[in-house]
Structure formats: structure tokens, C-alpha cells
């Protein structure tokens, strides 16, 4: 079978739990054994009780059947209990491994992936997989065991009659396998569609303000309805195949019964076999009725699990191209020297380079301002320092170590990042500030917030530092969020800093506070700043002027202003206006 490897891999998830597997499968085996015993008991009741008129034999058999039924209930419970236990445990393990992969995988992976699709794999696909690995697999094993046990019991009873009665069996097995192979690719399509729906849901939730602002709710609804309808059609197609198949499965069982009556009936009449024996044979075949009816369901589960687990494993197996080397060097005491040596970079392998042959050196404590038109590669340069991506040519060095030779965690712990749209988690303000250093004391958190000019507004909330941010808490303004992000970076006390000084969306008072906070943050650290403000540019030790991924000019504000080029053009067009307010600010 082509999916054998996939099943093997799924089964490997049961290996850590031998005790539970033993109980689950042990009770299944015993429950099946007891099921098979019942027709024998009935045979005895007929042949030794009814036929010979012994009510005592009948009573004893009835009591034994009662005992068997009670014990079977206990095994049935154990089977269910441990089956569910295994289901949830496998789901727990898979979900953890999936989350671990998502945390571990580099930016390039997240650039390619859609959040909604990943969410759908983490929820719907793992649920489909867990249902099979625990309960589904037990049920399938139970059916197979029962089938095998019944064949053996029937052969012992009467070989020739068994051969005839089970003639439809190969058809049943063939139809089951064919059914599984037909529905499996359909399930892959169903789960892919579910991924698409989740992506759409996630996007419209994230962008709900845009949807409402443009009054596009009807359009979004129609788009969603179309894809939801497609999901329904795909799901229904499977149900149709299933619906067409299982009555057919039951029909095959009915044929076996007919054969038994047709051939075995006359034999019982002429005494070749006993009536009890014929009854037992028919009971055996009828025992198959329920499992065969559920066979479609279990095969369905198996097929979904193959499709879904493939989607889960695809993420878990994704190669992490940025994984630490075996002999990765751990960065301990950093000076903060950052050097780019002939660095070229492309976001996609084989794609057009975004950066071309960039070289410069930032000495410890220097401020390097990056400026240039939108899309010129400013953020891309800053992405290479914490090794969010690797260059395609050249080297990025921190304190003369190629960042590819460093343990990535140790490198990133030395780098603080404050961007314009800093993300905050939905937890307390204090927890957000200590995100990079969970062990920081309350005093340190407060000191960082004070330096980031955030302390005062935090104290205005009734719960102060314990105020919850986000969906179940307060909504912070852009300027407040940025100052929390600055405090978060300050607490990390990084040697290298990456920040964006644009504060366009806030009032002048807040802008002033943010500037003060940023200046405090920059002190004594090697800083890369995506510069929008004249003051930042004037204070920078060096300015890299970028255009279409090339450094077209390099120098200080005074040097660059003195020569013709992009810097002077941008200065004339955008920055000159700030000169006046700067003079006023300095005067004040
Ligand atoms: N994750 C990504 N995947 C693919 N291409 C990207 C990615 N991020 C940026 N780019 C592309 O790389 C180029 C440089 O982008 P970058 O964000 O570095 O520019 P920027 O100078 O910071 O622009 P802005 O001032 O508008 O933020 C752009 O053409 C952009 O489309």
C-alpha cells in the first residue's frame, strides 16, 4: 500500500505509551474473543438444551452468556477509555511538535506560509489524525481481529460450509481497499479547502477595519460563501461515495446468510450438521454486520488521517536552513562591532536580489542611519544582522564572527529591535516589558519604563503595571505601544539596536517623548536606525543612502549635504521643513 510509511509513522506515535497500548489492545482482543464465544454458547443451548429438552442446560448457558456479557462490557469500557486516552495523548504530542516547528522555523518559512492555513493544520488536521490513531485504529484492529476470529471459528465448525459462506469476503475486502484509496485524495482536497477557509477567516478578522471602512462586507461574505460552498461540495462528495458503499457491504453479509441457509439448511434437516451448528454459523456471519457497517466509517477515518497527518508532518519536517551549526559559537560579551562584507541578498532562492554588494562597518557605539526611498532595502539590511535571513553572497560579521557561525539565540539576545508597528502580547504591561528577560525584577521593569517615558501613562491605568493589554484589556495608542516596545528593548540591555524612528502617527508631545526615549535607548549601543527625522540623521555617525538595493551614498549629514546626489534631493524635498522646527526645539 502506498501509504504504508505514513501509517508506520503514525503508529510510531504510540510507542512511548506501551502500557496504555497494551491495555487498549489487550481489552480489544478479549472483547473480540468473548464476542466469538457467544455463538458457541448459543449452539450449546440449542443442541444440548432445546434439542434434548434440558431446561437445566438452557439455564446454565443463559447464565454463562450473562457473565460473558458483563465481562464484555468491562473490556468494552477499557477499550474505549484507553483508545480515547491514546487519541488525546497523540494529539497533545503532535500539537507540541507542530508548535515547536512553527517557533523554530525561520522567517523565510513564515513568508511562504499563510497563518490561517497553519492554524487549520494545527487544529482541524491534528483532530482528524488523533481520531484515527487512538479510537479509529482500535476499531479497525477490532474489526480485523473479529474477521479473523470468525473465519477460524467457522472453519473449525465446518470447513466446506465456511468456504461457501465466505465467498463474498474477497469482494468485501477489495471494495474496502478501493473505497479507502478513492476517498483519501478527496480528503486531502477537503483539508486544503479548510486551510483556505481559515486563511480567509484570519485575513478578514485581522483586516476587519479595512473591510468595514470600505463597506466591503457583502463582497467578503460572498467570497467566503463561495469557498465554504466548495468545502461542503467536497465533503458531500465523500459522503455520497460512502453512502453508496456501505449498504453494499451489508448486502454482502446478507448473501453469506442466504448461502448458509440455502446449503446448510438441508444439511441440518438431514442431520449432517446439527441445528445448533448451523445457527452458530449464521450468528458468526451476522456478528460481522455491525463492524462491516462501520468499516466505511473506519476506512474514512484512516483516509482522513493519512491526508491530514501528511499536512501536519509537512510542517514538522520542514528543513530549518538557519539551524545552528554543530560547533556554533555562543556570543557572550559583545562589543557591538557590525560589518557587512560584499553582502548580496534575495528573499527567494534564485529570485532577483534585493541587496547588491553592500559593504560597511559600524564601530561599537556608533549610530548608523539607513535612508532611501520606500522599498530600497533598509529593513532588509536590518533583517540580516539578527540573522532572520542569510545572504546569498558575502558575510555579515558581529565582533568579527560570521553570524552563520554563532548560536542564533546568543546572537539575538544581544540585539534589541523596536519597529514602528511593535507587536505586544495580550498579557500585562509588566509581562510585555520583561518579555526578553523574564527574570527581571519589578524595579528593573519600572526603571526601563521610566527611561522609555512610559511610566507616567502606565500609572494612569487603575491596575498600573498589571493592566492587561489586548483583546481582554485596554487598547493602547500607537505612541503608547511604541514606548512599551522601547522599554522592552531597554530591559534587554542589548549591545546592538535596530529601530525605526518614524513617529508620524502621533502628536508632537508624544513624538517628543518617544524621541527622548529613543535617544536614551541608543546611548552606548551600536544602533541601526531607519531614519525619517532630520535630527536622527544629523546625529548619526554614518548614513547609508540606499536606492534599489544599492548603497549609493555613504557619509555623515554634513558630507552628504555638500555633494550632489539622492541625499540632497531627499533633503530638499522632505527634510528641509524639519530644519526650522529643529532650530526652535534647540532654542527651547
Ligand atoms: N519578506 C519578504 N519577501 C519577499 N520580498 C520582500 C520581503 N520583504 C521585503 N521584500 C521586498 O524587498 C524589497 C526591499 O524591501 P524593504 O522592506 O527592505 O524596503 P525598505 O527600504 O525598508 O522600505 P520601506 O521604507 O517602505 O519600509 C522590496 O521590493 C520588497 O518588496
Short mmCIF file of C-alpha atoms and ligand atoms in Angstrom, two decimals, residues 111 347 354 373-380 389, ligand 1:
data_model
loop_
_atom_site.label_atom_id
_atom_site.label_comp_id
_atom_site.label_asym_id
_atom_site.label_seq_id
_atom_site.Cartn_x
_atom_site.Cartn_y
_atom_site.Cartn_z
CA UNK A 111 6.96 34.42 4.41
CA UNK A 347 14.27 36.80 -0.50
CA UNK A 354 17.06 42.80 -3.04
CA UNK A 373 13.09 55.60 -0.94
CA UNK A 374 10.45 53.06 0.00
CA UNK A 375 11.40 49.51 -0.98
CA UNK A 376 15.07 50.40 -1.32
CA UNK A 377 16.16 47.71 1.17
CA UNK A 378 16.53 49.49 4.52
CA UNK A 379 14.56 46.92 6.54
CA UNK A 380 16.21 44.12 4.60
CA UNK A 389 17.77 35.55 6.70
N1 LIG B 1 9.58 39.01 3.26
C1 LIG B 1 9.79 39.42 2.01
N2 LIG B 1 9.70 38.54 0.98
C2 LIG B 1 9.92 38.94 -0.29
N3 LIG B 1 10.24 40.19 -0.63
C3 LIG B 1 10.34 41.11 0.33
C4 LIG B 1 10.13 40.77 1.70
N4 LIG B 1 10.30 41.88 2.45
C5 LIG B 1 10.63 42.88 1.58
N5 LIG B 1 10.66 42.42 0.31
C6 LIG B 1 11.00 43.19 -0.89
O1 LIG B 1 12.31 43.65 -0.75
C7 LIG B 1 12.43 44.98 -1.20
C8 LIG B 1 13.05 45.85 -0.12
O2 LIG B 1 12.15 45.91 0.98
P1 LIG B 1 12.48 46.62 2.35
O3 LIG B 1 11.35 46.33 3.28
O4 LIG B 1 13.85 46.26 2.79
O5 LIG B 1 12.46 48.15 1.94
P2 LIG B 1 12.52 49.44 2.83
O6 LIG B 1 13.60 50.29 2.24
O7 LIG B 1 12.65 49.08 4.26
O8 LIG B 1 11.11 50.06 2.52
P3 LIG B 1 10.12 50.94 3.46
O9 LIG B 1 10.80 52.26 3.69
O10 LIG B 1 8.93 51.10 2.59
O11 LIG B 1 9.89 50.15 4.68
C9 LIG B 1 11.05 45.43 -1.63
O12 LIG B 1 10.99 45.35 -3.03
C10 LIG B 1 10.11 44.41 -1.01
O13 LIG B 1 9.04 44.15 -1.86
#
